[in-house]
Coordinates of C-alpha atoms and ligand atoms in Angstrom, one line a residue:
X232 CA -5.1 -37.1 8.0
X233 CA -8.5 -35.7 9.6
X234 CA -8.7 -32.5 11.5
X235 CA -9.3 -32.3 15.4
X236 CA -12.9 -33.1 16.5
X237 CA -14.5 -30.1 18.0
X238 CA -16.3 -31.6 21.0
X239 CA -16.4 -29.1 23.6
X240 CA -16.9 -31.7 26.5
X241 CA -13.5 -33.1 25.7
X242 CA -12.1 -29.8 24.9
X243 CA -13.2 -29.1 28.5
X244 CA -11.0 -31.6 29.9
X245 CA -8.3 -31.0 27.7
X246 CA -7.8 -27.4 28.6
X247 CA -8.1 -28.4 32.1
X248 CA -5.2 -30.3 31.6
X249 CA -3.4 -28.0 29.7
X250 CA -4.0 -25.4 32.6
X251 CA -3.0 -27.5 35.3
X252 CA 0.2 -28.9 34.0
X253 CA 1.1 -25.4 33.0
X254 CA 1.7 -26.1 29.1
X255 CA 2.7 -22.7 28.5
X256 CA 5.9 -20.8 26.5
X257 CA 7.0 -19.8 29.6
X258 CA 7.2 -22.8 31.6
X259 CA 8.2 -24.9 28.9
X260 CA 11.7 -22.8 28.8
X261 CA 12.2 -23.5 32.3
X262 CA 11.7 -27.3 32.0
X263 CA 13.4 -27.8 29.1
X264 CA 16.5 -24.7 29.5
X265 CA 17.7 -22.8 27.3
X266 CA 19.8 -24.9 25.6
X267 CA 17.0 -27.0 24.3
X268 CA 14.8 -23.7 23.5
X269 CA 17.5 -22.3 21.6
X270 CA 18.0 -25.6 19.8
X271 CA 14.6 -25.7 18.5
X272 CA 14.8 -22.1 17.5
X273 CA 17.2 -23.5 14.9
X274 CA 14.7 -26.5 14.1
X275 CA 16.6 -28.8 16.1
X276 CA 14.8 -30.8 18.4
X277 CA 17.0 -33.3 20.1
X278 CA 18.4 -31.3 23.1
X279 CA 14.5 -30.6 23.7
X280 CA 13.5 -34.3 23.4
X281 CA 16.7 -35.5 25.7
X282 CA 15.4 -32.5 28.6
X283 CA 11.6 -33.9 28.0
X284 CA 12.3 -37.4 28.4
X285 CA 14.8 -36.5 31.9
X286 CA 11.6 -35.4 33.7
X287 CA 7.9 -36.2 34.7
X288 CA 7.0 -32.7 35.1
X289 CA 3.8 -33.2 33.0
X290 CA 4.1 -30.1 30.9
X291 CA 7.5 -31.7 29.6
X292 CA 5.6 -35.3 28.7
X293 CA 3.0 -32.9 26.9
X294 CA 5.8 -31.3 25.2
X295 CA 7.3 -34.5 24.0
X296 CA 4.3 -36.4 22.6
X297 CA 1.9 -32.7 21.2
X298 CA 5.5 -30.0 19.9
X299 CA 8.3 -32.8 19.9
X300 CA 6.7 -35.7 17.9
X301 CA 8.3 -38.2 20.8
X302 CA 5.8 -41.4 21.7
X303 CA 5.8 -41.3 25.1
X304 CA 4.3 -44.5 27.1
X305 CA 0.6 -44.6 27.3
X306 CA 0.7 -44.9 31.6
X307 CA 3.1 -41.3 31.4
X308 CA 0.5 -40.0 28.7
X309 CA -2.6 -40.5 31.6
X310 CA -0.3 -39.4 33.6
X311 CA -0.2 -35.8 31.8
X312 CA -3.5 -36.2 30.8
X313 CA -5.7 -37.0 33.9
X314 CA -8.9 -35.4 33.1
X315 CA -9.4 -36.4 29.4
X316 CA -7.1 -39.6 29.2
X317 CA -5.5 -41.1 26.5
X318 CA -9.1 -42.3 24.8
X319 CA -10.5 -38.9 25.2
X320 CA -7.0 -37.6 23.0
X321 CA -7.9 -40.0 20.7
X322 CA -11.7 -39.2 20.3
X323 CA -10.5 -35.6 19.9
X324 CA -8.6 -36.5 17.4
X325 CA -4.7 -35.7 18.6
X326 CA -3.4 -39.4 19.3
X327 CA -3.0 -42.6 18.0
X328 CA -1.4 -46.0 20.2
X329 CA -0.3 -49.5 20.1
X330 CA -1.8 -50.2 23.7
X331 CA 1.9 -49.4 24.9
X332 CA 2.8 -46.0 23.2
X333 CA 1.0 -42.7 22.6
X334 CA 2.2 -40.9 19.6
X335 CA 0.1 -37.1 18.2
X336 CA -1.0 -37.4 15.0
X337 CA -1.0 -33.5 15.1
X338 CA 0.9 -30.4 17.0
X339 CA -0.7 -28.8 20.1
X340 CA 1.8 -26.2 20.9
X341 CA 1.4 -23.5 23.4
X342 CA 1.9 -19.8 21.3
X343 CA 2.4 -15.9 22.9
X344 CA 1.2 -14.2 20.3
X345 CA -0.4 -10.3 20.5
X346 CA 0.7 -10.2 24.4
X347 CA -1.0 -13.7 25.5
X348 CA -0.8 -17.6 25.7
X349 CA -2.8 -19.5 23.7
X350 CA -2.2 -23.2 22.6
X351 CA -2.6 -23.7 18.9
X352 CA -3.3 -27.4 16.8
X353 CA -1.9 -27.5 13.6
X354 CA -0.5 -30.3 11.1
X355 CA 2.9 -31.3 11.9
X356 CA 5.6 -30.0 10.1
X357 CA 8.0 -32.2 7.8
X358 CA 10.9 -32.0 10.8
X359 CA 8.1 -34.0 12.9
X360 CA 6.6 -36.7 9.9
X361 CA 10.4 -36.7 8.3
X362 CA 8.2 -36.3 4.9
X363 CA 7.4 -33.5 2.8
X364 CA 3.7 -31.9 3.9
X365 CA 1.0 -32.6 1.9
X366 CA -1.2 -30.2 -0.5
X367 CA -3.7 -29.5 2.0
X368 CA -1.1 -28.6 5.0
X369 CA -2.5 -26.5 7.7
X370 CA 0.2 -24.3 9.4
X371 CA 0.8 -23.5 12.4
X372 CA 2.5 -20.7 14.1
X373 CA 5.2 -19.9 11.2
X374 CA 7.7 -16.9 10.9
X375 CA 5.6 -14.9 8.8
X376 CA 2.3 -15.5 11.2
X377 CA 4.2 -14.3 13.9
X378 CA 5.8 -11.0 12.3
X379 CA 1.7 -10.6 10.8
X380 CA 0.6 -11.0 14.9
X381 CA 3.4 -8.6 15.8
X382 CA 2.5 -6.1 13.3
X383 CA -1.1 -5.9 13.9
X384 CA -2.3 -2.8 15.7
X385 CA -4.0 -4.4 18.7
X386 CA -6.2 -1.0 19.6
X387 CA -9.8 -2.3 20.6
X388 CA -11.8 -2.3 17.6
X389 CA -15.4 -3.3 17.0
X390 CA -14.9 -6.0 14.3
X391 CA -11.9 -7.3 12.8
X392 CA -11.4 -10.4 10.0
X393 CA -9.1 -12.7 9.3
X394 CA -8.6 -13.2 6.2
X395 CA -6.5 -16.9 5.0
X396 CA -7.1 -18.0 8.7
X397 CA -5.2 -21.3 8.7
X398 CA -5.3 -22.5 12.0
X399 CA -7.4 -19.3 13.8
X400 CA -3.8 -17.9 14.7
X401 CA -3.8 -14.2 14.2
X402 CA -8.2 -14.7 14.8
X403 CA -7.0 -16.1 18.4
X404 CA -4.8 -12.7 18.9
X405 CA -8.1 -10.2 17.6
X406 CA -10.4 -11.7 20.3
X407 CA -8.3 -10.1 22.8
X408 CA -9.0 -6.6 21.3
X409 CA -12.1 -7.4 18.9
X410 CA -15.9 -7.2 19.1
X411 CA -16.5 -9.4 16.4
X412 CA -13.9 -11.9 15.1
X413 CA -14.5 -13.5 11.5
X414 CA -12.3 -15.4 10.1
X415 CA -12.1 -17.2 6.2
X416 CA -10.4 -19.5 4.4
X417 CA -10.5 -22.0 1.3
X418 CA -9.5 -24.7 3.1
X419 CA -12.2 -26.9 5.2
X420 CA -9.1 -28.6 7.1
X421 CA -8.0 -25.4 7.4
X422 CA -11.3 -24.4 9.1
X423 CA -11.6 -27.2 11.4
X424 CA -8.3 -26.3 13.0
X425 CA -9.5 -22.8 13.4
X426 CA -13.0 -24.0 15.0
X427 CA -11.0 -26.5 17.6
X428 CA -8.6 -24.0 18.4
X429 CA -11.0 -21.6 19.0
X430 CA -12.9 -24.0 21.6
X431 CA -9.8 -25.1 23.0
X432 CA -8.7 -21.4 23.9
X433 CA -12.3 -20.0 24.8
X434 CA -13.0 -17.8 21.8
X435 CA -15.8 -17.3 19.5
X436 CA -15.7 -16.8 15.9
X437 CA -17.6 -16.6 12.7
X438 CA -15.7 -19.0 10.3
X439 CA -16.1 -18.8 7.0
X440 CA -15.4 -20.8 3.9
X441 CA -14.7 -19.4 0.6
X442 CA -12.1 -17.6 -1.5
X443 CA -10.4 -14.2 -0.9
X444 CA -13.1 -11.5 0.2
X445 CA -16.4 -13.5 -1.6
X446 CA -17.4 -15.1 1.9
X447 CA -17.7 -11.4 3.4
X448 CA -19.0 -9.7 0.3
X449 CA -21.1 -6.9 1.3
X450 CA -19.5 -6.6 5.3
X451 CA -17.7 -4.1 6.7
X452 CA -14.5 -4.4 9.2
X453 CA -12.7 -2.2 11.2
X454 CA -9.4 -4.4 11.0
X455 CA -8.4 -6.8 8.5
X456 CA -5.8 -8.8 8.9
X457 CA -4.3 -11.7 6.4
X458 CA -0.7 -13.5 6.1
X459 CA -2.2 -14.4 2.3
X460 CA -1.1 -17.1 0.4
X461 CA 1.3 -15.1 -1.4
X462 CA 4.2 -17.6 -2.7
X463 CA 4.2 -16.9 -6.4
X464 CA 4.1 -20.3 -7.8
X465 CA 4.7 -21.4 -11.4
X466 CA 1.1 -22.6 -13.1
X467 CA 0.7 -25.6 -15.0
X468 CA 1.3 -28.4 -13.3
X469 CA 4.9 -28.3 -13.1
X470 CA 5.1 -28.1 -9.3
X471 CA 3.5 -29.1 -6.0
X472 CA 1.1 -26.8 -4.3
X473 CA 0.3 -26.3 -1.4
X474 CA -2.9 -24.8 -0.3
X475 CA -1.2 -23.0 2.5
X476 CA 1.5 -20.5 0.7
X477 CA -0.1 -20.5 -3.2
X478 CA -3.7 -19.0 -4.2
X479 CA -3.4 -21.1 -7.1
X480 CA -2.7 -17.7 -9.3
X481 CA -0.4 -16.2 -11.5
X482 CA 2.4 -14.2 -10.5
X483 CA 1.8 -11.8 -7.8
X484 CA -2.1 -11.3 -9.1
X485 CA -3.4 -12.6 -5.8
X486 CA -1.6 -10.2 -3.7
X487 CA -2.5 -7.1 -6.3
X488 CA -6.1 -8.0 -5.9
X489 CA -6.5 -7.9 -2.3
X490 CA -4.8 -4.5 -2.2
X491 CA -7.1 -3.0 -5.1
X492 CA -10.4 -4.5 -3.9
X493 CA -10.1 -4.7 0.4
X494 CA -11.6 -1.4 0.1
X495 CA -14.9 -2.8 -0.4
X496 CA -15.1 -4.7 3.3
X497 CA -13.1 -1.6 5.2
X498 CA -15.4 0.9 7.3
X499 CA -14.6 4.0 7.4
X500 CA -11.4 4.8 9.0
X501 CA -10.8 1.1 8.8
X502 CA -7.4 -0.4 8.8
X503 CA -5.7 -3.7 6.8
X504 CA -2.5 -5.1 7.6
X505 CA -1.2 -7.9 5.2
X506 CA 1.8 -9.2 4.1
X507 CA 3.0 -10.0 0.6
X508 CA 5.3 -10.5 -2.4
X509 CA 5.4 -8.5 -5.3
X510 CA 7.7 -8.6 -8.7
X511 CA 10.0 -6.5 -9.6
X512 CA 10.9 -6.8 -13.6
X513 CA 13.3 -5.7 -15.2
X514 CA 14.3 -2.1 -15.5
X515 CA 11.3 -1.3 -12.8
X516 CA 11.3 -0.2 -9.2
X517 CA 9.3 -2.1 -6.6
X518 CA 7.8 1.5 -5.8
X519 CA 6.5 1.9 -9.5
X520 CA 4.5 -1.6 -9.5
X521 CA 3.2 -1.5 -5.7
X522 CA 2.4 2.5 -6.0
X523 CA 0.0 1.5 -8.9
X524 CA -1.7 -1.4 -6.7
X525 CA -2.5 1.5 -4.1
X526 CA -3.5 4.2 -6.3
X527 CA -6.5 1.6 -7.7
X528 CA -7.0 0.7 -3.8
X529 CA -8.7 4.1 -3.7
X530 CA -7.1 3.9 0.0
X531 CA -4.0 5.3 2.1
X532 CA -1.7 2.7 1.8
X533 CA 2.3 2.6 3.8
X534 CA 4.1 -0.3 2.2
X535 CA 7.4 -1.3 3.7
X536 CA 9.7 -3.6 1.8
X537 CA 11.6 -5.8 3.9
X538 CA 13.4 -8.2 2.1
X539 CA 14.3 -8.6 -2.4
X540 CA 15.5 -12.1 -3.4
X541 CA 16.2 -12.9 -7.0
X542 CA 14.6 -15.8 -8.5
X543 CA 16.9 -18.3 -7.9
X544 CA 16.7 -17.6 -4.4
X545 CA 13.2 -17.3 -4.7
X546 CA 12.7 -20.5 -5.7
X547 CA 15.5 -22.2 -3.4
X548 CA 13.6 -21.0 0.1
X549 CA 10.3 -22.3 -1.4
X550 CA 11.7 -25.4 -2.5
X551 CA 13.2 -26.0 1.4
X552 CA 10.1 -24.9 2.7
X553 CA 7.9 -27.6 1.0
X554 CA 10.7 -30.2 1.8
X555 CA 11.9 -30.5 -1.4
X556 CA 15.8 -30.1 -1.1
X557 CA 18.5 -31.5 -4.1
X558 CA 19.7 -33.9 -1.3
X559 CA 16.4 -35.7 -1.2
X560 CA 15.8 -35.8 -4.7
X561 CA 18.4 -34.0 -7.4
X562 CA 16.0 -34.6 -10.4
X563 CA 12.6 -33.7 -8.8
X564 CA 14.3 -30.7 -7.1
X565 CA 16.1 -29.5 -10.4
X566 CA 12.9 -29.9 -12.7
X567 CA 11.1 -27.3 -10.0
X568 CA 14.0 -24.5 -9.7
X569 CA 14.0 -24.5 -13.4
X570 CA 10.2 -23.8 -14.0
X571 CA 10.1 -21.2 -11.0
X572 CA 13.3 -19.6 -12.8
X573 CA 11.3 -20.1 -16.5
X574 CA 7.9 -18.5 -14.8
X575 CA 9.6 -15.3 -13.8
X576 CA 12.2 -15.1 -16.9
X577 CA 8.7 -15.3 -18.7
X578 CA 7.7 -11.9 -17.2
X579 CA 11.5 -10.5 -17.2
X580 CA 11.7 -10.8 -13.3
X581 CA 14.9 -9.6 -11.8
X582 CA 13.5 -9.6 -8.4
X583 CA 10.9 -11.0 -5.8
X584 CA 9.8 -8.4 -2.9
X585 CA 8.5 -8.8 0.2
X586 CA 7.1 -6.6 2.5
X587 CA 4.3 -5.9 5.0
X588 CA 1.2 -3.8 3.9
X589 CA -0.8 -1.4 6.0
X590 CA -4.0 0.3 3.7
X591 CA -6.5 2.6 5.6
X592 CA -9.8 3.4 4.6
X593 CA -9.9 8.1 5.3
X594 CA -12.6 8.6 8.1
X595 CA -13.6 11.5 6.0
X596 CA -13.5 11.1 1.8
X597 CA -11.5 14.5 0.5
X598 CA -10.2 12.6 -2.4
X599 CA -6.5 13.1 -1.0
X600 CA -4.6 9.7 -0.5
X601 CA -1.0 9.0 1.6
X602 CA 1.4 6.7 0.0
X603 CA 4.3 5.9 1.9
X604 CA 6.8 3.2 0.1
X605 CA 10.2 2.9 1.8
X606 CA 12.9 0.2 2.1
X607 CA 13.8 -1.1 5.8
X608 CA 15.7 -4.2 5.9
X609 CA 17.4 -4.1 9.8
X610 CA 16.0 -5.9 12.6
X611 CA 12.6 -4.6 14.0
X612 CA 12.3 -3.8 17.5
X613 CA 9.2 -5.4 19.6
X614 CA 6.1 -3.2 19.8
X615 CA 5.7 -3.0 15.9
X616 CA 2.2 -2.7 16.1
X617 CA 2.0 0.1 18.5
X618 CA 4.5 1.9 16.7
X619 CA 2.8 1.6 13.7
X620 CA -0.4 2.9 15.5
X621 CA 1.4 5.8 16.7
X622 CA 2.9 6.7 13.3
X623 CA -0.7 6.6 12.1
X624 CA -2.3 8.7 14.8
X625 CA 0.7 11.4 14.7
X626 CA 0.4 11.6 10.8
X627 CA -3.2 12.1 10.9
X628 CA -2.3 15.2 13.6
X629 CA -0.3 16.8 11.8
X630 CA -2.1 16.7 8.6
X631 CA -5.1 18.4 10.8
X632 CA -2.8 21.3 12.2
X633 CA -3.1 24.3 9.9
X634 CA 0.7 26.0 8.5
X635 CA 3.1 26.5 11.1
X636 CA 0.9 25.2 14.5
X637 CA 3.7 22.9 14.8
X638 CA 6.0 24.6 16.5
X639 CA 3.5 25.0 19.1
X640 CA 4.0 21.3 20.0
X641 CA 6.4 20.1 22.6
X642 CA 7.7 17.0 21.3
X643 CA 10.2 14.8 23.6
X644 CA 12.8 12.3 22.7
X645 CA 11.7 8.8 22.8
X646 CA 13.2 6.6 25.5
X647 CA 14.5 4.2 22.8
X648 CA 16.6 6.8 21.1
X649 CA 20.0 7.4 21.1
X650 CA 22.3 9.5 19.5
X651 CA 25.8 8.4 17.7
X652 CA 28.1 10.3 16.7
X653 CA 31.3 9.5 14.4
X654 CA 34.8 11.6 14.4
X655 CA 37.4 11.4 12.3
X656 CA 40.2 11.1 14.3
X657 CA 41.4 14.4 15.1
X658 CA 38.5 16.2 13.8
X659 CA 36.6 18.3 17.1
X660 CA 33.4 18.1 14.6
X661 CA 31.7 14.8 13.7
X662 CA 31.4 13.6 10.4
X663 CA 28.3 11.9 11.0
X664 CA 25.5 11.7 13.5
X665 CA 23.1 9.2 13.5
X666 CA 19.7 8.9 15.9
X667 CA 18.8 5.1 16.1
X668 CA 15.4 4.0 17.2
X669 CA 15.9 0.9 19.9
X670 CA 12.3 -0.5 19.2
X671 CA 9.6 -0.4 16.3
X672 CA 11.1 -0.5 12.9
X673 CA 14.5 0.3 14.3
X674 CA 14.9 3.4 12.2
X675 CA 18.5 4.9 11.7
X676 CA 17.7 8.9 10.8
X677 CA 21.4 10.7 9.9
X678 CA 21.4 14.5 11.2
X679 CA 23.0 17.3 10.8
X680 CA 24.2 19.3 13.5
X681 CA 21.2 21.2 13.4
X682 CA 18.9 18.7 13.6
X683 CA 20.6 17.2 16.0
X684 CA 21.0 20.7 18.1
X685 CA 16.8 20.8 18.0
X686 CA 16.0 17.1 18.7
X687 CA 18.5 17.2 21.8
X688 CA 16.6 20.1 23.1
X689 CA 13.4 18.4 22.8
X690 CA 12.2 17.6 26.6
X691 CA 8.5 17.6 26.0
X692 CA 8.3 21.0 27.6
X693 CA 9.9 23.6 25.2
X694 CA 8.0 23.9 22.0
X695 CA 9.3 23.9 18.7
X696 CA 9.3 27.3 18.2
X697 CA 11.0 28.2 21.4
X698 CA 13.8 25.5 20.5
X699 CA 14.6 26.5 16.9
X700 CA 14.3 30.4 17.9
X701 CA 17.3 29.6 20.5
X702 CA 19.2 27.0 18.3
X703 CA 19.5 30.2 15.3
X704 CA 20.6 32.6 17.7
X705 CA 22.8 30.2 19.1
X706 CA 24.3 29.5 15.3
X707 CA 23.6 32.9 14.3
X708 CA 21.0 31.9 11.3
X709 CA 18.0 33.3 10.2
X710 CA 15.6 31.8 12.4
X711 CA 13.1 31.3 9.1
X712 CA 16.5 29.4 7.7
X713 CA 16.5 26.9 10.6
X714 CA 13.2 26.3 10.7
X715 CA 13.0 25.5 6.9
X716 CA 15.9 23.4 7.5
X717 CA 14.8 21.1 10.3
X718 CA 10.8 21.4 10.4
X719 CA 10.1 18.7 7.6
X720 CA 12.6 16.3 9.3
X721 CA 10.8 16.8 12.6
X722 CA 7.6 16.3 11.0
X723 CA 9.4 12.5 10.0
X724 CA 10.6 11.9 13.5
X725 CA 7.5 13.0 15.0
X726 CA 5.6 10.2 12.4
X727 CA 8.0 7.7 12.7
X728 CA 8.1 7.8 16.8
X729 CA 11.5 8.9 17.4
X730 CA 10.3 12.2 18.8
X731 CA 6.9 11.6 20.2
X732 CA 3.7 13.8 21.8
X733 CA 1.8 14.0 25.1
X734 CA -1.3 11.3 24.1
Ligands
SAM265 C1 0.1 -18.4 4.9 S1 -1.4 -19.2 5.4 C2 -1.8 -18.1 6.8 C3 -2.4 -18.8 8.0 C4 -2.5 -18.0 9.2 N1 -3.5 -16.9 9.0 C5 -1.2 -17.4 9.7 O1 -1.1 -16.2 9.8 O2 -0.3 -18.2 9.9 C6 -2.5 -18.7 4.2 C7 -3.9 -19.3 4.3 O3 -4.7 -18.9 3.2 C8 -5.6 -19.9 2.8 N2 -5.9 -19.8 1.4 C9 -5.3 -20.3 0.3 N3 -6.0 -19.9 -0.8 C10 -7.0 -19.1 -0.4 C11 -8.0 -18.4 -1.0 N4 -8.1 -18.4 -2.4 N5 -8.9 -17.7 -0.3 C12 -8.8 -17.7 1.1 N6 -7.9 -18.4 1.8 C13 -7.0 -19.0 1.0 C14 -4.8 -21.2 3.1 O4 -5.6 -22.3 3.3 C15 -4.0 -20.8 4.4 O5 -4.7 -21.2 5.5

């Protein structure tokens, strides 16, 4: 199937549409109710396709023929589509007929990604063809897009990349907070989408074609995002690719060599944020493998692992994903599991990782580099991005204060903390206290009484020194004692946002 036609006289007429029947996340949800919304969160589209067809609000019809895969009648298409008709949707591109029926030959959906609406083209998915996608697939807004978008820092930077831009998603998001937005890919389908989308939603973009970081050899970015095509997919022919999730490479190489050489297109001070698999073999931590993937980055690098499946798992949720399920077809579906299991038996993987990435490029080269790897597998809270840009400002603070200027700060409790504490029954003293972070990576920090005696002083106008002075007389310890005690723990709450500083 061809990509959208980038004519920016129809795309004119389309967006006027779009705009004036209010095609947007949030209006959608109150056509359609929350039944049907919460249906489709699960995939299922009926209930949404029963609410679409009970209306002629004109956002629904565009629901049902662009999201929803529903013909619709061609009069209720112009109906929907009064300024670029049912011919204009099909110069673009979007529709085909019978003189009697509209159906899209593609999905227009509209998106909230970093804060805004956008609408977003993309190929339909297998739920919408009822057939498995084909090699050259362009995705649209997918799970790991969105928690890539809601990750991203979105601090106003003068150039930022894309990097595996699919469909322009995360590209769309930089040009609210970008100079410069550039964004690459292998894939020409890949880069119409991005160049229609871009039109459609009034953005401008250097696209560029070509593998990894070749097409922006020699540039510098301040922000680099990429949802890479990290699915570790067994070589030789056994299995379908798909240009989307599989850099055509072996094991987790592709994801290695965009950690060790992004360097080279980061300015200084520079940020990436990426997401990726890595292996874990046999008798190995995931630390040991990713730690040696940063230390040849020659940048600071904060890994968080999110999620470790085994191989068969592994190869299971990839299997589903490109339609391939042992309903459909036992002997197609058993031959693939088994060389995804061979491929990683070949290497002695136990165990598949997955995590997000954030490498930075030192404003100032001292030869010192922070690595941070840590496991956190609970539910994030929203605001991921700009807790991730506060961990990164307060860590850079500290590091700058000389020994002991931090108890001249006067941290306060973050308003999405709370504190918990556990009795055993009977006990007046609780046997465990734990301070849980509502939003960004939804830490859980256990305390001790101590530590939970200074962080419940903390009200942003006592200082550090003033609280741990009183909370050792008050325990009658050496106030050097309590300070040794809690001070390194601060320094972790004060990173990870659960205690936080004036701006
Ligand atoms: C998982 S998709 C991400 C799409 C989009 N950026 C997002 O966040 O949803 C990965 C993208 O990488 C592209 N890709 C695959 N191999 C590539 C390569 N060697 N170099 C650059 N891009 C590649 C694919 O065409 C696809 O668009």
């Amino acid at each position: 199937m061809n990509p959208p036609v980038t004519d920016h006289r129809l795309l004119e007429r389309l967006r006027a549409d779009l705009e004036a029947a209010h095609y947007d996340v949030g209006h959608l949800a109150e056509v359609l109710g929350a039944t049907a919304v919460a249906a489709l969160e699960r995939e299922n589209g009926l209930p949404a396709v029963l609410a679409a067809r009970a209306t002629e609000d004109p956002a629904a019809t565009l629901a049902r023929l662009f999201t929803l895969a529903d013909p619709v009648p061609v009069e209720l298409a112009e109906g929907a589509l009064p300024s670029l008709g049912v011919e204009g949707a099909r110069r673009l591109g979007l529709v085909t007929g019978d003189g009697e029926s509209v159906r899209a030959v593609l999905d227009l959906s509209p998106v909230d990604i970093g804060g805004q609406g956008w609408w977003l083209a993309s190929d339909q998915d297998s739920s919408a063809t009822a057939s498995p996608v084909l090699p050259d697939h362009v995705l649209g807004l997918g799970g790991a897009s969105r928690t890539l978008a809601e990750l991203t820092v979105r601090t106003p930077v003068g150039s930022a990349l894309d990097l595996g831009t699919g469909c322009g998603v995360q590209a769309l998001a930089l040009s609210a907070h970008a100079g410069t937005v550039t964004g690459t890919d292998i894939s020409p389908r890949a880069l119409a989408y991005a160049r229609f989308n871009a039109a459609l939603n009034g953005m401008t973009a250097q696209w560029r074609e070509g593998s990894m970081l070749e097409p922006v050899a020699g540039e510098q970015f301040d922000l680099v995002v990429s949802n890479p095509p990290f699915v570790i997919t067994p070589r030789g022919g056994a299995l379908d690719t798909y240009t989307y999730r599989d850099g055509g490479r072996s094991g987790d190489d592709l994801v290695r060599d965009l950690v060790t050489s992004v360097g080279s297109v980061l300015a200084p001070g520079g940020l990436v944020q990426m997401l990726g698999n890595w292996e874990i073999p046999r008798g190995r931590r995931w630390t040991e493998r990713v730690r040696e993937w940063l230390d040849a980055s020659g940048l600071d690098g904060w890994v968080i692992q999110r999620e470790v499946l085994d191989p068969a798992h592994y190869a299971e949720t990839w299997l589903r994903d490109g339609g391939i399920t042992a309903e459909r077809d036992r002997a197609h579906w058993e031959t693939a599991a088994e060389a995804w299991m061979a491929d990683f038996a070949s290497r002695q993987v136990m165990g598949i990782g997955f995590g997000y990435l954030v490498l930075r490029r030192p404003l100032s080269d001292d030869g010192t580099r922070r690595h941070r790897l840590e496991e956190l597998d609970g539910p994030v809270g929203p605001a991921l991005g700009q807790g991730i840009a506060t961990s990164l400002r307060v860590a850079d603070l500290l590091a700058s204060l000389d020994d002991g200027c931090e108890l001249d700060l006067a941290p306060v409790v973050a308003t999405d903390v709370t504190e918990e504490r556990h009795h055993i029954p009977g006990q007046p003293d609780p046997s465990v206290i734990l301070l849980r972070q509502g939003g960004g990576l939804g830490r859980v920090v256990r305390a001790d009484t101590v530590l939970a005696a200074v962080v419940g002083a903390c009200d942003g106008e006592l200082t550090l020194g003033q609280i741990t002075g009183g909370v050792a007389v008050l325990l009658e310890e050496g106030v050097g004692e309590v300070r040794a005690a809690v001070l390194p723990a601060i320094r972790e709450l004060l990173v990870d946002g659960l205690l936080t500083l004036p701006e």
